[in-house]
PDB file of C-alpha atoms in Angstrom:
ATOM      1  CA  ALA P   6      46.342 -25.547  53.726  1.00  0.00           C
ATOM      2  CA  GLN P   7      44.797 -22.498  52.247  1.00  0.00           C
ATOM      3  CA  ARG P   8      43.395 -23.022  48.781  1.00  0.00           C
ATOM      4  CA  VAL P   9      40.973 -21.495  46.348  1.00  0.00           C
ATOM      5  CA  THR P  10      39.536 -23.740  43.645  1.00  0.00           C
ATOM      6  CA  GLN P  11      37.704 -22.636  40.551  1.00  0.00           C
ATOM      7  CA  PRO P  12      36.749 -25.851  38.851  1.00  0.00           C
ATOM      8  CA  GLU P  13      35.799 -24.392  35.462  1.00  0.00           C
ATOM      9  CA  LYS P  14      38.479 -22.943  33.229  1.00  0.00           C
ATOM     10  CA  LEU P  15      35.923 -21.783  30.663  1.00  0.00           C
ATOM     11  CA  LEU P  16      32.211 -21.097  30.927  1.00  0.00           C
ATOM     12  CA  SER P  17      30.183 -20.250  27.825  1.00  0.00           C
ATOM     13  CA  VAL P  18      26.635 -18.937  28.049  1.00  0.00           C
ATOM     14  CA  PHE P  19      24.245 -17.105  25.778  1.00  0.00           C
ATOM     15  CA  LYS P  20      23.297 -13.460  26.374  1.00  0.00           C
ATOM     16  CA  GLY P  21      20.383 -13.322  28.827  1.00  0.00           C
ATOM     17  CA  ALA P  22      21.115 -16.668  30.430  1.00  0.00           C
ATOM     18  CA  PRO P  23      21.930 -16.978  34.073  1.00  0.00           C
ATOM     19  CA  VAL P  24      25.585 -17.315  35.073  1.00  0.00           C
ATOM     20  CA  GLU P  25      27.205 -19.037  38.032  1.00  0.00           C
ATOM     21  CA  LEU P  26      30.943 -19.027  38.450  1.00  0.00           C
ATOM     22  CA  LYS P  27      31.990 -21.551  41.027  1.00  0.00           C
ATOM     23  CA  CYS P  28      34.519 -20.964  43.801  1.00  0.00           C
ATOM     24  CA  ASN P  29      35.394 -23.268  46.665  1.00  0.00           C
ATOM     25  CA  TYR P  30      37.894 -22.595  49.358  1.00  0.00           C
ATOM     26  CA  SER P  31      39.883 -24.223  52.025  1.00  0.00           C
ATOM     27  CA  TYR P  32      40.930 -22.125  54.990  1.00  0.00           C
ATOM     28  CA  SER P  33      41.545 -22.882  58.658  1.00  0.00           C
ATOM     29  CA  GLY P  34      40.234 -19.570  60.035  1.00  0.00           C
ATOM     30  CA  SER P  35      37.561 -17.012  59.113  1.00  0.00           C
ATOM     31  CA  PRO P  36      38.205 -16.060  55.532  1.00  0.00           C
ATOM     32  CA  GLU P  37      37.351 -12.932  53.654  1.00  0.00           C
ATOM     33  CA  LEU P  38      36.348 -13.648  50.069  1.00  0.00           C
ATOM     34  CA  PHE P  39      36.592 -11.516  46.935  1.00  0.00           C
ATOM     35  CA  TRP P  40      35.912 -11.696  43.246  1.00  0.00           C
ATOM     36  CA  TYR P  41      38.229 -10.036  40.775  1.00  0.00           C
ATOM     37  CA  VAL P  42      37.699  -9.484  37.077  1.00  0.00           C
ATOM     38  CA  GLN P  43      40.047  -8.858  34.180  1.00  0.00           C
ATOM     39  CA  TYR P  44      38.501  -7.598  30.922  1.00  0.00           C
ATOM     40  CA  SER P  45      40.403  -7.993  27.701  1.00  0.00           C
ATOM     41  CA  ARG P  46      43.530  -5.825  27.633  1.00  0.00           C
ATOM     42  CA  GLN P  47      42.740  -4.328  31.083  1.00  0.00           C
ATOM     43  CA  ARG P  48      44.142  -4.674  34.500  1.00  0.00           C
ATOM     44  CA  LEU P  49      42.886  -6.921  37.186  1.00  0.00           C
ATOM     45  CA  GLN P  50      40.218  -5.119  39.143  1.00  0.00           C
ATOM     46  CA  LEU P  51      38.131  -5.825  42.223  1.00  0.00           C
ATOM     47  CA  LEU P  52      34.515  -6.806  41.381  1.00  0.00           C
ATOM     48  CA  LEU P  53      33.050  -7.389  44.755  1.00  0.00           C
ATOM     49  CA  ARG P  54      33.844  -8.287  48.373  1.00  0.00           C
ATOM     50  CA  HIS P  55      31.980 -10.577  50.682  1.00  0.00           C
ATOM     51  CA  ILE P  56      32.339  -8.131  53.569  1.00  0.00           C
ATOM     52  CA  SER P  57      30.446  -5.453  51.630  1.00  0.00           C
ATOM     53  CA  ARG P  58      27.431  -7.567  50.819  1.00  0.00           C
ATOM     54  CA  GLU P  59      27.248  -5.653  47.601  1.00  0.00           C
ATOM     55  CA  SER P  60      25.962  -6.203  44.060  1.00  0.00           C
ATOM     56  CA  ILE P  61      28.168  -4.875  41.291  1.00  0.00           C
ATOM     57  CA  LYS P  62      27.135  -4.860  37.682  1.00  0.00           C
ATOM     58  CA  GLY P  63      24.327  -7.227  38.591  1.00  0.00           C
ATOM     59  CA  PHE P  64      26.744  -9.788  40.119  1.00  0.00           C
ATOM     60  CA  THR P  65      26.255 -11.152  43.628  1.00  0.00           C
ATOM     61  CA  ALA P  66      28.111 -13.704  45.647  1.00  0.00           C
ATOM     62  CA  ASP P  67      27.062 -15.505  48.830  1.00  0.00           C
ATOM     63  CA  LEU P  68      29.500 -16.972  51.316  1.00  0.00           C
ATOM     64  CA  ASN P  69      28.379 -20.479  52.274  1.00  0.00           C
ATOM     65  CA  LYS P  70      30.590 -21.583  55.146  1.00  0.00           C
ATOM     66  CA  GLY P  71      28.983 -24.987  55.376  1.00  0.00           C
ATOM     67  CA  GLU P  72      29.896 -25.727  51.731  1.00  0.00           C
ATOM     68  CA  THR P  73      33.043 -23.536  51.854  1.00  0.00           C
ATOM     69  CA  SER P  74      31.878 -21.863  48.654  1.00  0.00           C
ATOM     70  CA  PHE P  75      31.589 -18.283  47.292  1.00  0.00           C
ATOM     71  CA  HIS P  76      29.944 -18.669  43.940  1.00  0.00           C
ATOM     72  CA  LEU P  77      29.448 -15.625  41.746  1.00  0.00           C
ATOM     73  CA  LYS P  78      26.000 -15.242  40.133  1.00  0.00           C
ATOM     74  CA  LYS P  79      24.212 -13.094  37.709  1.00  0.00           C
ATOM     75  CA  PRO P  80      20.632 -13.706  36.556  1.00  0.00           C
ATOM     76  CA  PHE P  81      21.020 -12.395  32.989  1.00  0.00           C
ATOM     77  CA  ALA P  82      24.463 -12.365  31.382  1.00  0.00           C
ATOM     78  CA  GLN P  83      25.500  -9.549  29.070  1.00  0.00           C
ATOM     79  CA  GLU P  84      28.094  -9.699  26.316  1.00  0.00           C
ATOM     80  CA  GLU P  85      30.231  -7.151  28.183  1.00  0.00           C
ATOM     81  CA  ASP P  86      30.501  -9.599  31.104  1.00  0.00           C
ATOM     82  CA  SER P  87      32.914 -11.649  28.984  1.00  0.00           C
ATOM     83  CA  ALA P  88      36.164 -11.627  30.946  1.00  0.00           C
ATOM     84  CA  MET P  89      38.425 -13.583  33.198  1.00  0.00           C
ATOM     85  CA  TYR P  90      37.134 -14.009  36.777  1.00  0.00           C
ATOM     86  CA  TYR P  91      39.239 -14.838  39.760  1.00  0.00           C
ATOM     87  CA  CYS P  92      38.057 -15.786  43.251  1.00  0.00           C
ATOM     88  CA  ALA P  93      40.408 -14.750  46.058  1.00  0.00           C
ATOM     89  CA  LEU P  94      40.641 -15.359  49.772  1.00  0.00           C
ATOM     90  CA  SER P  95      42.327 -13.550  52.654  1.00  0.00           C
ATOM     91  CA  GLY P  96      42.510 -14.169  56.333  1.00  0.00           C
ATOM     92  CA  ASN P  97      40.904 -11.570  58.545  1.00  0.00           C
ATOM     93  CA  ASN P  98      44.258  -9.809  59.060  1.00  0.00           C
ATOM     94  CA  PHE P  99      44.463  -9.219  55.290  1.00  0.00           C
ATOM     95  CA  ASN P 100      48.169  -9.782  55.064  1.00  0.00           C
ATOM     96  CA  LYS P 101      48.039 -12.869  52.812  1.00  0.00           C
ATOM     97  CA  PHE P 102      45.979 -13.450  49.732  1.00  0.00           C
ATOM     98  CA  TYR P 103      45.188 -16.598  47.739  1.00  0.00           C
ATOM     99  CA  PHE P 104      43.744 -16.582  44.219  1.00  0.00           C
ATOM    100  CA  GLY P 105      42.094 -19.232  42.288  1.00  0.00           C
ATOM    101  CA  SER P 106      43.224 -20.187  38.838  1.00  0.00           C
ATOM    102  CA  GLY P 107      40.422 -18.250  37.181  1.00  0.00           C
ATOM    103  CA  THR P 108      37.450 -18.901  35.008  1.00  0.00           C
ATOM    104  CA  LYS P 109      37.038 -17.412  31.542  1.00  0.00           C
ATOM    105  CA  LEU P 110      33.445 -16.324  30.967  1.00  0.00           C
ATOM    106  CA  ASN P 111      32.319 -16.093  27.352  1.00  0.00           C
ATOM    107  CA  VAL P 112      28.884 -14.601  26.753  1.00  0.00           C
ATOM    108  CA  LYS P 113      27.694 -15.348  23.237  1.00  0.00           C
ATOM    109  CA  PRO P 114      25.245 -13.124  21.403  1.00  0.00           C
TER     110      PRO P 114
ATOM    111  CA  GLU W   1      44.865   5.395  33.667  1.00  0.00           C
ATOM    112  CA  THR W   2      46.169   6.552  36.983  1.00  0.00           C
ATOM    113  CA  GLY W   3      46.908   4.397  40.010  1.00  0.00           C
ATOM    114  CA  VAL W   4      49.710   1.900  39.985  1.00  0.00           C
ATOM    115  CA  THR W   5      52.578   2.005  37.534  1.00  0.00           C
ATOM    116  CA  GLN W   6      55.063  -0.813  36.974  1.00  0.00           C
ATOM    117  CA  SER W   7      58.389  -0.786  35.172  1.00  0.00           C
ATOM    118  CA  PRO W   8      59.663  -2.130  32.945  1.00  0.00           C
ATOM    119  CA  THR W   9      56.807  -3.716  31.071  1.00  0.00           C
ATOM    120  CA  HIS W  10      58.968  -6.496  29.611  1.00  0.00           C
ATOM    121  CA  LEU W  11      62.319  -7.929  30.656  1.00  0.00           C
ATOM    122  CA  ILE W  12      64.547 -10.750  29.506  1.00  0.00           C
ATOM    123  CA  LYS W  13      67.130 -12.126  31.946  1.00  0.00           C
ATOM    124  CA  THR W  14      69.541 -15.015  31.968  1.00  0.00           C
ATOM    125  CA  ARG W  15      69.347 -17.858  34.461  1.00  0.00           C
ATOM    126  CA  GLY W  16      71.400 -17.013  37.581  1.00  0.00           C
ATOM    127  CA  GLN W  17      71.110 -13.259  37.145  1.00  0.00           C
ATOM    128  CA  GLN W  18      69.381 -10.865  39.489  1.00  0.00           C
ATOM    129  CA  VAL W  19      66.445  -8.577  38.647  1.00  0.00           C
ATOM    130  CA  THR W  20      64.682  -5.610  40.218  1.00  0.00           C
ATOM    131  CA  LEU W  21      61.114  -4.771  39.325  1.00  0.00           C
ATOM    132  CA  ARG W  22      59.573  -1.471  40.285  1.00  0.00           C
ATOM    133  CA  CYS W  23      56.156  -0.270  41.253  1.00  0.00           C
ATOM    134  CA  SER W  24      54.847   3.231  41.873  1.00  0.00           C
ATOM    135  CA  SER W  25      51.638   3.442  43.858  1.00  0.00           C
ATOM    136  CA  GLN W  26      49.281   6.339  44.030  1.00  0.00           C
ATOM    137  CA  SER W  27      49.639   8.842  46.791  1.00  0.00           C
ATOM    138  CA  GLY W  28      48.372   7.676  50.151  1.00  0.00           C
ATOM    139  CA  HIS W  29      48.548   4.014  49.343  1.00  0.00           C
ATOM    140  CA  ASN W  30      50.773   2.713  52.104  1.00  0.00           C
ATOM    141  CA  THR W  31      50.172  -1.003  51.481  1.00  0.00           C
ATOM    142  CA  VAL W  32      51.691  -2.843  48.491  1.00  0.00           C
ATOM    143  CA  SER W  33      51.593  -6.473  47.550  1.00  0.00           C
ATOM    144  CA  TRP W  34      53.464  -8.362  44.840  1.00  0.00           C
ATOM    145  CA  TYR W  35      52.169 -11.340  42.926  1.00  0.00           C
ATOM    146  CA  GLN W  36      53.618 -13.848  40.432  1.00  0.00           C
ATOM    147  CA  GLN W  37      51.222 -14.962  37.713  1.00  0.00           C
ATOM    148  CA  ALA W  38      52.384 -17.832  35.518  1.00  0.00           C
ATOM    149  CA  LEU W  39      50.761 -18.395  32.180  1.00  0.00           C
ATOM    150  CA  GLY W  40      47.207 -19.825  32.640  1.00  0.00           C
ATOM    151  CA  GLN W  41      47.316 -19.495  36.418  1.00  0.00           C
ATOM    152  CA  GLY W  42      45.931 -17.126  38.982  1.00  0.00           C
ATOM    153  CA  PRO W  43      48.150 -14.614  40.773  1.00  0.00           C
ATOM    154  CA  GLN W  44      50.303 -16.152  43.497  1.00  0.00           C
ATOM    155  CA  PHE W  45      50.902 -13.972  46.553  1.00  0.00           C
ATOM    156  CA  ILE W  46      54.626 -13.216  47.092  1.00  0.00           C
ATOM    157  CA  PHE W  47      54.599 -10.744  49.950  1.00  0.00           C
ATOM    158  CA  GLN W  48      53.012  -7.574  51.310  1.00  0.00           C
ATOM    159  CA  TYR W  49      54.532  -4.391  52.674  1.00  0.00           C
ATOM    160  CA  TYR W  50      52.787  -1.935  55.015  1.00  0.00           C
ATOM    161  CA  ARG W  51      54.482   1.285  55.958  1.00  0.00           C
ATOM    162  CA  GLU W  52      57.820  -0.045  54.630  1.00  0.00           C
ATOM    163  CA  GLU W  53      57.823  -3.243  56.551  1.00  0.00           C
ATOM    164  CA  GLU W  54      56.949  -6.701  55.326  1.00  0.00           C
ATOM    165  CA  ASN W  55      53.799  -7.870  57.067  1.00  0.00           C
ATOM    166  CA  GLY W  56      52.867 -10.999  55.103  1.00  0.00           C
ATOM    167  CA  ARG W  57      54.579 -13.491  52.923  1.00  0.00           C
ATOM    168  CA  GLY W  58      53.508 -16.361  50.625  1.00  0.00           C
ATOM    169  CA  ASN W  59      55.306 -19.574  49.802  1.00  0.00           C
ATOM    170  CA  PHE W  60      58.313 -18.021  48.023  1.00  0.00           C
ATOM    171  CA  PRO W  61      61.945 -18.589  48.859  1.00  0.00           C
ATOM    172  CA  PRO W  62      64.156 -15.897  50.406  1.00  0.00           C
ATOM    173  CA  ARG W  63      65.700 -15.029  47.066  1.00  0.00           C
ATOM    174  CA  PHE W  64      62.479 -13.096  46.513  1.00  0.00           C
ATOM    175  CA  SER W  65      62.807  -9.906  48.524  1.00  0.00           C
ATOM    176  CA  GLY W  66      61.293  -6.456  48.546  1.00  0.00           C
ATOM    177  CA  LEU W  67      61.483  -2.937  49.570  1.00  0.00           C
ATOM    178  CA  GLN W  68      58.884  -0.213  50.096  1.00  0.00           C
ATOM    179  CA  PHE W  69      59.849   3.487  50.164  1.00  0.00           C
ATOM    180  CA  PRO W  70      58.254   6.517  51.831  1.00  0.00           C
ATOM    181  CA  ASN W  71      57.313   7.911  48.437  1.00  0.00           C
ATOM    182  CA  TYR W  72      54.839   5.052  47.784  1.00  0.00           C
ATOM    183  CA  SER W  73      57.212   3.281  45.450  1.00  0.00           C
ATOM    184  CA  SER W  74      58.349  -0.324  45.930  1.00  0.00           C
ATOM    185  CA  GLU W  75      60.711  -2.899  44.467  1.00  0.00           C
ATOM    186  CA  LEU W  76      60.638  -6.628  44.011  1.00  0.00           C
ATOM    187  CA  ASN W  77      64.102  -8.218  43.848  1.00  0.00           C
ATOM    188  CA  VAL W  78      64.714 -11.732  42.687  1.00  0.00           C
ATOM    189  CA  ASN W  79      68.247 -13.258  42.985  1.00  0.00           C
ATOM    190  CA  ALA W  80      69.650 -16.307  41.259  1.00  0.00           C
ATOM    191  CA  LEU W  81      66.929 -16.386  38.611  1.00  0.00           C
ATOM    192  CA  GLU W  82      65.569 -19.703  37.525  1.00  0.00           C
ATOM    193  CA  LEU W  83      63.679 -20.629  34.377  1.00  0.00           C
ATOM    194  CA  ASP W  84      60.510 -21.127  36.385  1.00  0.00           C
ATOM    195  CA  ASP W  85      60.640 -17.517  37.484  1.00  0.00           C
ATOM    196  CA  SER W  86      59.393 -16.550  34.073  1.00  0.00           C
ATOM    197  CA  ALA W  87      55.988 -14.983  34.694  1.00  0.00           C
ATOM    198  CA  LEU W  88      53.977 -11.825  34.872  1.00  0.00           C
ATOM    199  CA  TYR W  89      54.742  -9.931  38.063  1.00  0.00           C
ATOM    200  CA  LEU W  90      51.939  -7.816  39.478  1.00  0.00           C
ATOM    201  CA  CYS W  91      51.977  -5.034  42.023  1.00  0.00           C
ATOM    202  CA  ALA W  92      48.867  -3.974  43.884  1.00  0.00           C
ATOM    203  CA  SER W  93      48.412  -1.178  46.380  1.00  0.00           C
ATOM    204  CA  SER W  94      45.771  -0.020  48.816  1.00  0.00           C
ATOM    205  CA  GLN W  95      45.046   2.724  51.274  1.00  0.00           C
ATOM    206  CA  GLY W  96      45.686   0.724  54.401  1.00  0.00           C
ATOM    207  CA  ALA W  97      46.547  -2.570  55.890  1.00  0.00           C
ATOM    208  CA  ASP W  98      42.907  -3.501  55.837  1.00  0.00           C
ATOM    209  CA  TRP W  99      42.080  -4.481  52.252  1.00  0.00           C
ATOM    210  CA  ARG W 100      38.481  -3.629  52.759  1.00  0.00           C
ATOM    211  CA  TYR W 101      39.548  -0.248  51.479  1.00  0.00           C
ATOM    212  CA  GLY W 102      39.987  -1.879  48.065  1.00  0.00           C
ATOM    213  CA  TYR W 103      43.160  -1.905  46.082  1.00  0.00           C
ATOM    214  CA  THR W 104      44.528  -1.197  42.627  1.00  0.00           C
ATOM    215  CA  PHE W 105      46.627  -3.462  40.408  1.00  0.00           C
ATOM    216  CA  GLY W 106      49.317  -2.481  38.046  1.00  0.00           C
ATOM    217  CA  SER W 107      49.469  -3.855  34.518  1.00  0.00           C
ATOM    218  CA  GLY W 108      52.478  -5.980  35.396  1.00  0.00           C
ATOM    219  CA  THR W 109      56.019  -6.742  34.286  1.00  0.00           C
ATOM    220  CA  ARG W 110      56.522  -9.660  32.003  1.00  0.00           C
ATOM    221  CA  LEU W 111      59.779 -11.444  33.007  1.00  0.00           C
ATOM    222  CA  THR W 112      61.335 -14.019  30.767  1.00  0.00           C
ATOM    223  CA  VAL W 113      64.288 -16.041  32.081  1.00  0.00           C
ATOM    224  CA  VAL W 114      66.349 -17.787  29.431  1.00  0.00           C
TER     225      VAL W 114
END
């Protein structure tokens, strides 16, 4: 069965510290992975896509098929990174999506 | 903010009733998906429409149905409402069936079933 697991509901770090938001998945085919972010009182928005190999706002994510993981990383957290982060998975036909339950990142000054 | 508009923002219904939620996508966005987000949970995929036809569905019963119209608007209909249907319902649209184009979420409709 398809599943996205984000094991941490809350992650608190100090400004300037490294951040890693964990995401593990279960999927029987070749998945496409995404990270979404929701800042306070804003809409859910796409942060980055595995397929684009991009770095957005200093965040990167590497797909590890052996460990079935897609962890989100940033070397130096900023206070403005405080938000809810969701990992999401789609099959390569992009007609079904699965979200994790989210991790709330709190960056303390 | 432009993009995806959902209406109404809040709604209260009684168990057993039917409800229609509406979504207006930005011009050119011919793919729309609907999600149910319960409190403290991530969005759960309900279904997706591409060019007015359903092309993907999550694990939701048939009483959840939808429509997509040529003017980039869409509807989510839920029949025989149950208490567990209380949630935030999100609409998201994109430029094509391939979500690599990126997509835009609405701010949601908060449905409460009493």
